[in-house]
């Protein structure tokens, strides 16, 4: 889809999948956006305590 200029929104708890296929990742908690950005930025250098805690539990 991306090569054809189309956008797709995928909701997943599979972080390795998201990291591999996404151009942008949005991390939400209780319906609110906590962090958004490139996968490398979010996974390698999370800014919020909530995202750091989540990643430490699932990765």
PDB file of C-alpha atoms in Angstrom:
ATOM      1  CA  UNK A   1       0.000   0.000   0.000  1.00  0.00           C
ATOM      2  CA  UNK A   2       2.771   2.408   0.888  1.00  0.00           C
ATOM      3  CA  UNK A   3       4.423   2.059  -2.508  1.00  0.00           C
ATOM      4  CA  UNK A   4       1.113   2.966  -4.122  1.00  0.00           C
ATOM      5  CA  UNK A   5       0.834   6.156  -2.089  1.00  0.00           C
ATOM      6  CA  UNK A   6      -1.884   4.788   0.177  1.00  0.00           C
ATOM      7  CA  UNK A   7      -1.989   5.015   3.945  1.00  0.00           C
ATOM      8  CA  UNK A   8      -2.988   2.137   6.181  1.00  0.00           C
ATOM      9  CA  UNK A   9      -3.686   2.297   9.910  1.00  0.00           C
ATOM     10  CA  UNK A  10      -2.916  -0.904  11.822  1.00  0.00           C
ATOM     11  CA  UNK A  11      -3.719  -1.394  15.487  1.00  0.00           C
ATOM     12  CA  UNK A  12      -1.473  -4.005  17.088  1.00  0.00           C
ATOM     13  CA  UNK A  13       0.174  -5.081  20.302  1.00  0.00           C
ATOM     14  CA  UNK A  14       2.899  -6.838  18.280  1.00  0.00           C
ATOM     15  CA  UNK A  15       5.783  -4.442  18.747  1.00  0.00           C
ATOM     16  CA  UNK A  16       8.261  -6.322  16.553  1.00  0.00           C
ATOM     17  CA  UNK A  17       5.755  -6.241  13.682  1.00  0.00           C
ATOM     18  CA  UNK A  18       5.121  -2.524  14.180  1.00  0.00           C
ATOM     19  CA  UNK A  19       8.817  -1.775  14.295  1.00  0.00           C
ATOM     20  CA  UNK A  20       9.429  -3.710  11.088  1.00  0.00           C
ATOM     21  CA  UNK A  21       6.617  -2.424   8.869  1.00  0.00           C
ATOM     22  CA  UNK A  22       5.655   1.037  10.134  1.00  0.00           C
ATOM     23  CA  UNK A  23       6.893   4.428   8.973  1.00  0.00           C
ATOM     24  CA  UNK A  24       5.250   6.055  11.994  1.00  0.00           C
ATOM     25  CA  UNK A  25       4.177   4.569  15.327  1.00  0.00           C
ATOM     26  CA  UNK A  26       1.672   6.023  17.764  1.00  0.00           C
ATOM     27  CA  UNK A  27       1.660   4.740  21.345  1.00  0.00           C
ATOM     28  CA  UNK A  28      -1.655   5.243  23.112  1.00  0.00           C
ATOM     29  CA  UNK A  29      -2.738   4.679  26.698  1.00  0.00           C
ATOM     30  CA  UNK A  30      -6.372   4.850  27.795  1.00  0.00           C
ATOM     31  CA  UNK A  31      -7.379   6.353  24.439  1.00  0.00           C
ATOM     32  CA  UNK A  32      -4.822   9.161  24.528  1.00  0.00           C
ATOM     33  CA  UNK A  33      -1.694   9.578  22.425  1.00  0.00           C
ATOM     34  CA  UNK A  34       1.354   9.344  24.677  1.00  0.00           C
ATOM     35  CA  UNK A  35       4.095   9.390  22.017  1.00  0.00           C
ATOM     36  CA  UNK A  36       4.315   9.355  18.246  1.00  0.00           C
ATOM     37  CA  UNK A  37       7.194   9.204  15.816  1.00  0.00           C
ATOM     38  CA  UNK A  38       9.501   6.992  13.807  1.00  0.00           C
ATOM     39  CA  UNK A  39       9.782   3.416  15.110  1.00  0.00           C
ATOM     40  CA  UNK A  40      13.521   3.767  15.781  1.00  0.00           C
ATOM     41  CA  UNK A  41      12.919   6.851  17.928  1.00  0.00           C
ATOM     42  CA  UNK A  42      10.112   5.339  19.977  1.00  0.00           C
ATOM     43  CA  UNK A  43      11.642   1.910  20.483  1.00  0.00           C
ATOM     44  CA  UNK A  44      15.252   2.992  21.007  1.00  0.00           C
ATOM     45  CA  UNK A  45      14.657   6.190  22.963  1.00  0.00           C
ATOM     46  CA  UNK A  46      11.162   6.335  24.488  1.00  0.00           C
ATOM     47  CA  UNK A  47      10.499   9.680  26.166  1.00  0.00           C
ATOM     48  CA  UNK A  48       7.534   8.882  28.385  1.00  0.00           C
ATOM     49  CA  UNK A  49       7.722   6.714  31.514  1.00  0.00           C
ATOM     50  CA  UNK A  50       4.566   4.898  30.359  1.00  0.00           C
ATOM     51  CA  UNK A  51       6.101   3.831  27.036  1.00  0.00           C
ATOM     52  CA  UNK A  52       9.382   2.840  28.716  1.00  0.00           C
ATOM     53  CA  UNK A  53       7.467   0.659  31.174  1.00  0.00           C
ATOM     54  CA  UNK A  54       5.344  -0.907  28.424  1.00  0.00           C
ATOM     55  CA  UNK A  55       8.360  -1.738  26.265  1.00  0.00           C
ATOM     56  CA  UNK A  56      10.235  -3.242  29.213  1.00  0.00           C
ATOM     57  CA  UNK A  57       7.293  -5.582  29.775  1.00  0.00           C
ATOM     58  CA  UNK A  58       6.746  -6.710  26.175  1.00  0.00           C
ATOM     59  CA  UNK A  59      10.193  -6.732  24.557  1.00  0.00           C
TER      60      UNK A  59
END
